[in-house]
Short mmCIF file of C-alpha atoms in Angstrom, two decimals:
data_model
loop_
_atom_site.label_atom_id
_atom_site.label_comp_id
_atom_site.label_asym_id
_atom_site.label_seq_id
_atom_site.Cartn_x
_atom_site.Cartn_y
_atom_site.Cartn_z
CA UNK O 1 114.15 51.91 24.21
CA UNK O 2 111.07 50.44 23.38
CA UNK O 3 108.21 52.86 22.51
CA UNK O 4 105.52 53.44 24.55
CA UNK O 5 101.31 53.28 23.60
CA UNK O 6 99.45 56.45 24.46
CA UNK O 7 97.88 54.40 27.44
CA UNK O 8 101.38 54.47 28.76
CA UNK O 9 102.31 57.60 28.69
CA UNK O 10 99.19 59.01 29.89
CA UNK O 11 99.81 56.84 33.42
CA UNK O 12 103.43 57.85 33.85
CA UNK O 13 102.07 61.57 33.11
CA UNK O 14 99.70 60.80 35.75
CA UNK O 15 102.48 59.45 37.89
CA UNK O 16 104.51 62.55 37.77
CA UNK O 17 101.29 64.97 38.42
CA UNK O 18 100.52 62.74 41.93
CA UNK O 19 104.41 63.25 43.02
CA UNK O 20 104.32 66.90 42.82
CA UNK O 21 103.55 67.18 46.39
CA UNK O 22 107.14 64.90 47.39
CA UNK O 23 109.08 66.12 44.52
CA UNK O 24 107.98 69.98 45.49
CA UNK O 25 109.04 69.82 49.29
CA UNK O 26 112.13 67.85 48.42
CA UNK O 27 113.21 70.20 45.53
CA UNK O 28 112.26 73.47 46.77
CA UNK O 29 111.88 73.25 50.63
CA UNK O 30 113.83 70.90 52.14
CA UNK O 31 117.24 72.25 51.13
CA UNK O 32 116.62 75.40 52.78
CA UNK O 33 115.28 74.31 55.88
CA UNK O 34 118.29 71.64 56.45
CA UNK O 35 120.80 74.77 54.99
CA UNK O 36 118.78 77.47 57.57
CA UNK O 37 118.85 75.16 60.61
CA UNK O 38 122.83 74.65 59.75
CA UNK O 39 123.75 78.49 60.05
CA UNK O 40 124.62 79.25 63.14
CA UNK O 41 122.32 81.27 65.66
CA UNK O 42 124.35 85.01 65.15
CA UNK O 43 123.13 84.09 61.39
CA UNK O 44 119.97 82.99 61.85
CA UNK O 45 119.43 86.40 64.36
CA UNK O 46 119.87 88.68 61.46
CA UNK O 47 117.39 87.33 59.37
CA UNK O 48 114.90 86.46 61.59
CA UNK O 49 111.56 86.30 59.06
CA UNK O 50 113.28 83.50 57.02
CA UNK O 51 111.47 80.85 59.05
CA UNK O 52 108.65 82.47 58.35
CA UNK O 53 109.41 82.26 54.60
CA UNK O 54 109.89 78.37 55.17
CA UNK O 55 106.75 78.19 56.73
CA UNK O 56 104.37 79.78 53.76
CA UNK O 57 106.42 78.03 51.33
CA UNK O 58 105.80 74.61 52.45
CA UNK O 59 102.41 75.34 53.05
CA UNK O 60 102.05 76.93 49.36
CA UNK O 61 103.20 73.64 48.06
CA UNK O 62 100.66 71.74 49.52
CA UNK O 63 98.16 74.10 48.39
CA UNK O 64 99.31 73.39 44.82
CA UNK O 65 99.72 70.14 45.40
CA UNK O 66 95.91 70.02 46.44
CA UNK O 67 94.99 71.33 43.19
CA UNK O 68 96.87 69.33 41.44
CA UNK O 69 95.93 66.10 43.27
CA UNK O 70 92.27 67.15 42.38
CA UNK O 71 92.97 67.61 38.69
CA UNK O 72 94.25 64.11 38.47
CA UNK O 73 91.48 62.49 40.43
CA UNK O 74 88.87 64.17 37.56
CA UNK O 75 90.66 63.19 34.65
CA UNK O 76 91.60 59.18 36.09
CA UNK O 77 88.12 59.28 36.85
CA UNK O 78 87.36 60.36 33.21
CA UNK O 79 89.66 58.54 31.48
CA UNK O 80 89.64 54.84 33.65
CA UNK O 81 93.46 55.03 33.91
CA UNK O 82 95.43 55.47 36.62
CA UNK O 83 98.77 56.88 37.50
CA UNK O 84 101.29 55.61 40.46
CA UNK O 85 102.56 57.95 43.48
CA UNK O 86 105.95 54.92 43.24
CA UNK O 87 106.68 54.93 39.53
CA UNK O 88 110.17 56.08 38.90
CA UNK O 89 109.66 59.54 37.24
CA UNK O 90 112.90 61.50 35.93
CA UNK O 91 113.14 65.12 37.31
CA UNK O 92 112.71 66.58 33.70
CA UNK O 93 109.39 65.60 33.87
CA UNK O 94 108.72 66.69 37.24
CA UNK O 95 109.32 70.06 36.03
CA UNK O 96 107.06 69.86 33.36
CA UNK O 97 104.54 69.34 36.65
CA UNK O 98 105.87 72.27 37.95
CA UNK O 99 106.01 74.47 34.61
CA UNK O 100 102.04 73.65 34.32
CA UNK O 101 101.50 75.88 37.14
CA UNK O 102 102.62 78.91 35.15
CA UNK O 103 101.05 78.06 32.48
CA UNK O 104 97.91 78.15 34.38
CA UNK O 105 98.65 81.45 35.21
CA UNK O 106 99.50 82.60 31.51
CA UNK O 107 96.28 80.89 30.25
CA UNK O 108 93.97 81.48 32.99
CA UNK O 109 94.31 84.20 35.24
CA UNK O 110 93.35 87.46 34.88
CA UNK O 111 96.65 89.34 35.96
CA UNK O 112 98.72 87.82 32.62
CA UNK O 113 95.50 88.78 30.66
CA UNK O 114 97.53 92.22 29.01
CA UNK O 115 99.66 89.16 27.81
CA UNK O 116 97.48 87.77 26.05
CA UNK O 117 95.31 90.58 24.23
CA UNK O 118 98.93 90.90 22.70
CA UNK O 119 97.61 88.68 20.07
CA UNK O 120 93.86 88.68 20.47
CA UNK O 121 93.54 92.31 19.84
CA UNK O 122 94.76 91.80 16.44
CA UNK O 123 93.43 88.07 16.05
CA UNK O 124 89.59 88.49 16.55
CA UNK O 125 89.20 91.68 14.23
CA UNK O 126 90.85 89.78 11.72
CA UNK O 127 88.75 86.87 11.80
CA UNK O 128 84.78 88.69 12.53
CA UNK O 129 86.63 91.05 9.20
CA UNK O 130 87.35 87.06 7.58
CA UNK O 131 84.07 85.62 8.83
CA UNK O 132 81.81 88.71 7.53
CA UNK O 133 83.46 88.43 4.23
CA UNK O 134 82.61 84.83 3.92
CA UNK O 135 79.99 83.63 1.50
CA UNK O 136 79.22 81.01 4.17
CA UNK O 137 76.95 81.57 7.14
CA UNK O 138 79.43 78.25 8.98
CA UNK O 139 81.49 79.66 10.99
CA UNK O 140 85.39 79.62 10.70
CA UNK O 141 86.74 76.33 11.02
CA UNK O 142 89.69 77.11 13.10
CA UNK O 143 92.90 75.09 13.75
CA UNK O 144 95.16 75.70 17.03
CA UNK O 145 98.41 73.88 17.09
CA UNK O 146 100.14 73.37 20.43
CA UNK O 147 97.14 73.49 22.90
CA UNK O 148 98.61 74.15 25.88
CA UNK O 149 95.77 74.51 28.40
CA UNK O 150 93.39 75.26 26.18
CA UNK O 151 92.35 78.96 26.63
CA UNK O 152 93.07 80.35 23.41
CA UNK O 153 90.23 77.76 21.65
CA UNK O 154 88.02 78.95 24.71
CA UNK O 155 88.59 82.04 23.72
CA UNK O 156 87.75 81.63 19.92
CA UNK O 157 84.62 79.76 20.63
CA UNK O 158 83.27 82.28 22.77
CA UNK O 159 83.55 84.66 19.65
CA UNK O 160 81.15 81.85 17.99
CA UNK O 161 84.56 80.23 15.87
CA UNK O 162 84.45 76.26 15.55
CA UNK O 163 87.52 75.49 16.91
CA UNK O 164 90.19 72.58 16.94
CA UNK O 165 92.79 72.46 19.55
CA UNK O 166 95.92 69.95 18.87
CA UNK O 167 98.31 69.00 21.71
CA UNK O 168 101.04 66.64 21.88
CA UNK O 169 102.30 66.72 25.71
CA UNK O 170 99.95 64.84 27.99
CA UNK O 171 101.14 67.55 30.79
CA UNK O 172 98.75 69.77 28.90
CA UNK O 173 96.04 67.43 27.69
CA UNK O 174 95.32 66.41 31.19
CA UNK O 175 94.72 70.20 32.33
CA UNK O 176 93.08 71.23 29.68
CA UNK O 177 90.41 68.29 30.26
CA UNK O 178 90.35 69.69 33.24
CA UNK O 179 89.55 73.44 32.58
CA UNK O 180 87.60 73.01 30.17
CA UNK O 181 85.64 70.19 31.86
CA UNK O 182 85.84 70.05 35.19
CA UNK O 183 82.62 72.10 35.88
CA UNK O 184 84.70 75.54 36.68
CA UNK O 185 83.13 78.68 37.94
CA UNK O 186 85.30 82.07 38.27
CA UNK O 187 88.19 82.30 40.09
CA UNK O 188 87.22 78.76 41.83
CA UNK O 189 90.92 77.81 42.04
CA UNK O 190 94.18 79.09 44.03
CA UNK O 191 97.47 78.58 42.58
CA UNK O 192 100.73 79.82 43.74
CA UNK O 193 102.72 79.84 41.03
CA UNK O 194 105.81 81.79 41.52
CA UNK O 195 106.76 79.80 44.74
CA UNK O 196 109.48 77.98 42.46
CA UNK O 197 112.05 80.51 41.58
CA UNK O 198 113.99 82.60 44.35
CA UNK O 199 116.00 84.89 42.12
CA UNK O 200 115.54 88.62 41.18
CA UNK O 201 113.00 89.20 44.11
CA UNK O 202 113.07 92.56 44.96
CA UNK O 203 110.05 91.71 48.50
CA UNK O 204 109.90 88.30 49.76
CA UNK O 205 105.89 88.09 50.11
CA UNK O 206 105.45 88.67 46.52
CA UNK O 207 106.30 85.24 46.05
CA UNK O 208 103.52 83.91 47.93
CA UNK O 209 100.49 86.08 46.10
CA UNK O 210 97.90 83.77 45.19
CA UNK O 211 96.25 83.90 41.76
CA UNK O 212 93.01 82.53 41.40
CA UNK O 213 92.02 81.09 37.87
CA UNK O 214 90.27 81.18 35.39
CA UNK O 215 88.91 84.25 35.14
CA UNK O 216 85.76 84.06 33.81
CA UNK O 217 82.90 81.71 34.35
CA UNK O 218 83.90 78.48 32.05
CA UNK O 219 80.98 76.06 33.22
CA UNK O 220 78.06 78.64 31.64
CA UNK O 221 79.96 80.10 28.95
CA UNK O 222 81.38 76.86 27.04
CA UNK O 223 79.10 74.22 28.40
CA UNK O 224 77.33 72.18 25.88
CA UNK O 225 78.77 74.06 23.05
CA UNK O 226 79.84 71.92 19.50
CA UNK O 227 82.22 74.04 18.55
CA UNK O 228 85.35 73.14 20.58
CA UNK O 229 87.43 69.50 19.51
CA UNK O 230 90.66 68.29 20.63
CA UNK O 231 93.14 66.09 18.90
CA UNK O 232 96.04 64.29 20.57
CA UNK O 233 99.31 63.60 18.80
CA UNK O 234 101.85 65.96 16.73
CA UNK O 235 101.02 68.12 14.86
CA UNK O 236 102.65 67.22 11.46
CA UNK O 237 101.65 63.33 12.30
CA UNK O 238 97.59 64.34 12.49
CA UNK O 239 97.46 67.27 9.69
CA UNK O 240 100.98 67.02 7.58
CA UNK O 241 101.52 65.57 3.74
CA UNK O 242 101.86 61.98 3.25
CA UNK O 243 105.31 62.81 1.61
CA UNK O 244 107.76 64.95 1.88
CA UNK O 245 108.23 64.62 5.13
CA UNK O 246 110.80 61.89 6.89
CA UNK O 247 108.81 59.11 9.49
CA UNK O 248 109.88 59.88 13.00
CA UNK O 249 109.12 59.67 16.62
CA UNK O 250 106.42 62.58 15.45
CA UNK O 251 105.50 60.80 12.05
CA UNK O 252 104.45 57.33 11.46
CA UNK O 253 103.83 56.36 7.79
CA UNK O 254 101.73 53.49 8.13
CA UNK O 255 98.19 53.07 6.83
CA UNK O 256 96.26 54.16 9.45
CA UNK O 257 97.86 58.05 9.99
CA UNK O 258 98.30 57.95 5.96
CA UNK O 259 94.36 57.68 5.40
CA UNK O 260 93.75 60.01 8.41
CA UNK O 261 96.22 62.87 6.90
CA UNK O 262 94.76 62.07 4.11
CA UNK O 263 91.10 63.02 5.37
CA UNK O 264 92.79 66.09 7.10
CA UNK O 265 93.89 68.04 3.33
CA UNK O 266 92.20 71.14 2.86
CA UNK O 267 89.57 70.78 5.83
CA UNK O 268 90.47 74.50 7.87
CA UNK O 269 89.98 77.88 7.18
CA UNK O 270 91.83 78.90 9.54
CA UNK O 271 95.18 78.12 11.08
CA UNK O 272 96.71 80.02 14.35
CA UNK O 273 100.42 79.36 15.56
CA UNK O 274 100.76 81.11 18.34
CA UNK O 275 104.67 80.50 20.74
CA UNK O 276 104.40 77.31 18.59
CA UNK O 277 106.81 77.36 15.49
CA UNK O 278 109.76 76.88 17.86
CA UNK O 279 108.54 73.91 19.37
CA UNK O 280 109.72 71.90 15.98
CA UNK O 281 112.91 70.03 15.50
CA UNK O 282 112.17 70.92 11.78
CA UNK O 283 110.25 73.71 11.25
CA UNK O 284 110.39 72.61 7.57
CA UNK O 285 107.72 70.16 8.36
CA UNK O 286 105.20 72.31 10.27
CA UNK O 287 105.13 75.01 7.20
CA UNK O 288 103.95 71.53 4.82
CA UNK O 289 101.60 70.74 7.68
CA UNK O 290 99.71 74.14 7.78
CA UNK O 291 99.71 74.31 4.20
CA UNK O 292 98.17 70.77 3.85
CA UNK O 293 95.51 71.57 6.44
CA UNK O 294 94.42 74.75 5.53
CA UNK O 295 91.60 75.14 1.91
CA UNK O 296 92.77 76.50 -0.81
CA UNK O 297 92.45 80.57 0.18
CA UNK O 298 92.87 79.63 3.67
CA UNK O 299 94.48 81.76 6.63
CA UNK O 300 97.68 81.15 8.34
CA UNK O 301 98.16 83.36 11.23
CA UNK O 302 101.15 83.38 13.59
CA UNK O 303 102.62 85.22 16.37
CA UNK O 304 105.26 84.24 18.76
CA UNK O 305 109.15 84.31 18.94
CA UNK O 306 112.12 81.97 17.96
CA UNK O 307 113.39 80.24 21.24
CA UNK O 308 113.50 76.87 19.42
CA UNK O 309 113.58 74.13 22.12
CA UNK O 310 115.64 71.79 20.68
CA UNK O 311 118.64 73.98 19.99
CA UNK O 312 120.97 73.00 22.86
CA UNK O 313 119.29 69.27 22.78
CA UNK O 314 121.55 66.36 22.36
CA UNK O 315 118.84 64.06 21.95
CA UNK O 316 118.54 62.17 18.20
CA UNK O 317 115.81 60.39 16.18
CA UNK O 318 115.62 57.77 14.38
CA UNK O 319 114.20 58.49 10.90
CA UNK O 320 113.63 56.49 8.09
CA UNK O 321 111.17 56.12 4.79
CA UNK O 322 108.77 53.60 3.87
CA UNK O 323 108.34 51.90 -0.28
CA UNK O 324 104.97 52.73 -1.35
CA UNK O 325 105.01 49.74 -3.24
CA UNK O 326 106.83 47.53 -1.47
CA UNK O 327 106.39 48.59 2.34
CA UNK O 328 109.71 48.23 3.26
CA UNK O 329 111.02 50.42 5.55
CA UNK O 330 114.77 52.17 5.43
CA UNK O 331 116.22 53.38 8.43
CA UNK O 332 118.40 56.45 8.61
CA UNK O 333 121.50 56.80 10.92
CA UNK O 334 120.31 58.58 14.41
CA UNK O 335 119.51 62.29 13.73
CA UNK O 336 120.30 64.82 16.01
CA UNK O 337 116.71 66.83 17.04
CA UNK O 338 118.27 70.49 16.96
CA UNK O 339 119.75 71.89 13.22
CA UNK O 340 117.35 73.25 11.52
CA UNK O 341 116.56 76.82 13.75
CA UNK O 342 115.01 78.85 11.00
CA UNK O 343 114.96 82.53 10.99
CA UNK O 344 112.17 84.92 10.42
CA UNK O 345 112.93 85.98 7.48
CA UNK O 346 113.28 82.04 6.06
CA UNK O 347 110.14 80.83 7.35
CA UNK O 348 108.58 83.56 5.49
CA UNK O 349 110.36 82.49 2.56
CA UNK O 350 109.52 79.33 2.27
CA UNK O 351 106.23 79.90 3.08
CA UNK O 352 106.13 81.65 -0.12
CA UNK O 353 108.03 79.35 -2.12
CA UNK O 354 104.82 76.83 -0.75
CA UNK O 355 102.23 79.38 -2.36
CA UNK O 356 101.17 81.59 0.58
CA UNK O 357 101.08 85.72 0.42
CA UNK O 358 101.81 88.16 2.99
CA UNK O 359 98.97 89.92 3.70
CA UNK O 360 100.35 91.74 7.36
CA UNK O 361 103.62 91.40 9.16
CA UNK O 362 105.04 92.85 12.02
CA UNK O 363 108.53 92.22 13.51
CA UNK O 364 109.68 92.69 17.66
CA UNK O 365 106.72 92.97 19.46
CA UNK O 366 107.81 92.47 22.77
CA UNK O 367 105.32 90.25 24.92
CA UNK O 368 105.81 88.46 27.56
CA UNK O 369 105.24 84.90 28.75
CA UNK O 370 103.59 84.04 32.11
CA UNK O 371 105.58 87.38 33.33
CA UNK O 372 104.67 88.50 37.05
CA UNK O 373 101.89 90.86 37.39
CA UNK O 374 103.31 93.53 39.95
CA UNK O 375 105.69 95.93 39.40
CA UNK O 376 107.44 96.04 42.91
CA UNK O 377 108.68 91.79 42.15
CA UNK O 378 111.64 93.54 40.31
CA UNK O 379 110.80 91.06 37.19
CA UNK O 380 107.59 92.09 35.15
CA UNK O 381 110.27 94.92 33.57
CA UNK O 382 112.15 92.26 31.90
CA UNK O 383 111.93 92.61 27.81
CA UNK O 384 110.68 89.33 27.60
CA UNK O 385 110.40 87.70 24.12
CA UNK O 386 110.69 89.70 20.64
CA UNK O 387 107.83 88.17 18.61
CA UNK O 388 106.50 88.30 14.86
CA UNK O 389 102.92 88.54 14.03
CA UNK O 390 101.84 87.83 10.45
CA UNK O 391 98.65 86.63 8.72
CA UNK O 392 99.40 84.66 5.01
CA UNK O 393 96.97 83.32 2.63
CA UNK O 394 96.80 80.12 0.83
CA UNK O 395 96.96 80.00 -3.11
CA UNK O 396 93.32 79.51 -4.23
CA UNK O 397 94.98 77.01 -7.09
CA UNK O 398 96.90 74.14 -6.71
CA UNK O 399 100.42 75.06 -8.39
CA UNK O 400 102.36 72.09 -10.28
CA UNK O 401 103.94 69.85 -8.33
CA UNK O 402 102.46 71.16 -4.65
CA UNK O 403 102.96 69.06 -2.20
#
């Protein structure tokens, strides 16, 4: 399949964004009106407010699709690209369209705000501690891998942090543009998230409760601010080594990323993983990214859980290596994305093999992600996702042969 340029992928993101509104009724609603009309009446008797069910859920989805038709409209007008209600768009990435929703509500909302403070409570005495014990009045030069919408760089530059959010998925690029620039007050939006699932519902109404984000006033507090940037591309292709490190869908070796890696070594103070290690096929390569990016003494600071994405994908790359001399490029058989699902305790290990220390760790904190805010839905008990928290520092001295 031939690869796609950024413009490209930005306009079939667009595309599946603009078909939420179809994909929504025909996915979610449609099925159980035509499986509701088909019971027959002594059925349909005994559970008379179903119909009424059908009713607020179509008209939740349009709702949602409002916002999200809004969203779009800002960032085509932004951007000068447009996306196509007709382009073919699989269903996986329709329900990346619908995942964004929750993710709204994780980032943005008030009620998923306990979820949250799970990290910030130990994150921003950590770094006013780092930042007071600085011998520069600059502040922190922070690093945020895996975006998502954008809150926790909102957050960190509201502490007064110069901050550097990196995203890969145009799902999340696209509303973050628009949070963060789309001229929000509080609590200007309605969402209804939890429309999509039907399981484990313990009152029917719960599903419709509408959650208005964000939850705090974004147009006064971060407006014309110069602390906040945004990259676009992966992680280990922007910020990683130029070796060590095999050329992939996610890494080009070609002179352009080489010079701008290159610029990247040893420009952060700071770097926060947070639900991000996971995300890697090769976790191997984001440990040689952070410790590329960060200055010699430099912070790492994590905190999620292990639910590596690519473990049950059948999906392979191709990867190959490049001559430095010559140029020419060597292709390696495909390779299949999922393999190499670190534990814990590894990551830690290597991490130390690459010249970090430990300087706090703590194992199964239990947090949650994007979990319902009421107790009476039956789900917000769930355990939710055992996570590890740990802040590592860079080697002030470049050992022999580092990377």
């Amino acid at each position: 399949m031939e690869d796609l340029t950024d413009e490209q992928v930005i306009e079939e993101t667009l595309s599946a964004y603009k078909q939420y509104r179809d994909y929504a009724l025909k996915e979610y609603y449609t099925p159980r009106l035509v499986k509701w009309e088909a019971l027959p009446e002594i059925q349909r008797k005994l559970v008379p407010s179903y119909s009424s069910y059908l009713s607020n859920l179509k008209r939740c989805i349009s709702l949602n699709a409002d916002f999200i038709e809004g969203a779009v409209e800002f960032f085509e007008h932004a951007s000068g690209i447009q996306g196509s209600v007709s382009r073919p768009v699989s269903r996986s990435n329709m329900e990346k369209v619908v995942s964004m929703l929750a993710q709204l509500y994780r980032e943005w909302s008030a009620e998923a705000s306990s979820e949250r403070d799970i990290l910030l409570s130990r994150l921003i005495p950590f770094l006013s501690e780092l930042q007071g014990n600085s011998s520069s009045e600059d502040p922190l030069e922070i690093l945020v891998p895996g975006l998502g919408t954008a809150r926790l760089i909102a957050d960190l530059v509201m502490h007064g942090y110069r901050s550097e959010g990196n995203e890969y998925s145009y799902y999340m690029i696209i509303m973050s543009m628009f949070m963060l620039n789309g001229g929000l007050s509080s609590k200007d939006i309605e969402i209804y998230p939890f429309v999509h699932t039907n399981s484990h519902w313990k009152e029917r109404n719960l599903m419709f409760k509408p959650i208005r984000i964000p939850d705090f006033d974004i147009q006064s507090e971060l407006a014309g601010n110069n602390l906040m940037q945004i990259s676009m591309g992966s992680f280990v292709d922007c910020y990683g080594p130029n070796e060590g490190i095999l050329g992939s869908s996610h890494y080009n070796i070609n002179q352009e990323m080489n010079l701008k890696r290159l610029n990247s070594k040893s420009t952060k103070d700071v770097v926060v993983t947070n639900f991000f290690l996971d995300t890697s096929g090769n976790v191997i390569d984001y440990l040689l990214a952070i410790e590329h990016v960060l200055r010699p003494g430099g912070t790492w600071i994590n905190f999620g859980p292990l639910v590596y994405h690519h473990e049950n994908d059948n999906d392979s790359d191709i990867n190959y290596e490049v001559d430095p001399y010559s140029g020419e490029r060597t292709d390696h058989s495909p390779i299949p994305m999922k393999g190499i699902e670190l534990t814990v305790d590894e990551i830690v290990a290597v991490a130390l093999k690459l010249g970090f220390t430990m300087l706090k760790r703590e194992d199964g904190i239990l947090s949650g992600y994007g979990q319902l805010p009421f107790p009476e839905s039956g789900l917000n008990g769930l355990p939710g996702y055992r996570c590890s928290y740990w802040v590592m520092k860079k080697r002030t001295e470049l050992m022999e042969g580092a990377l």
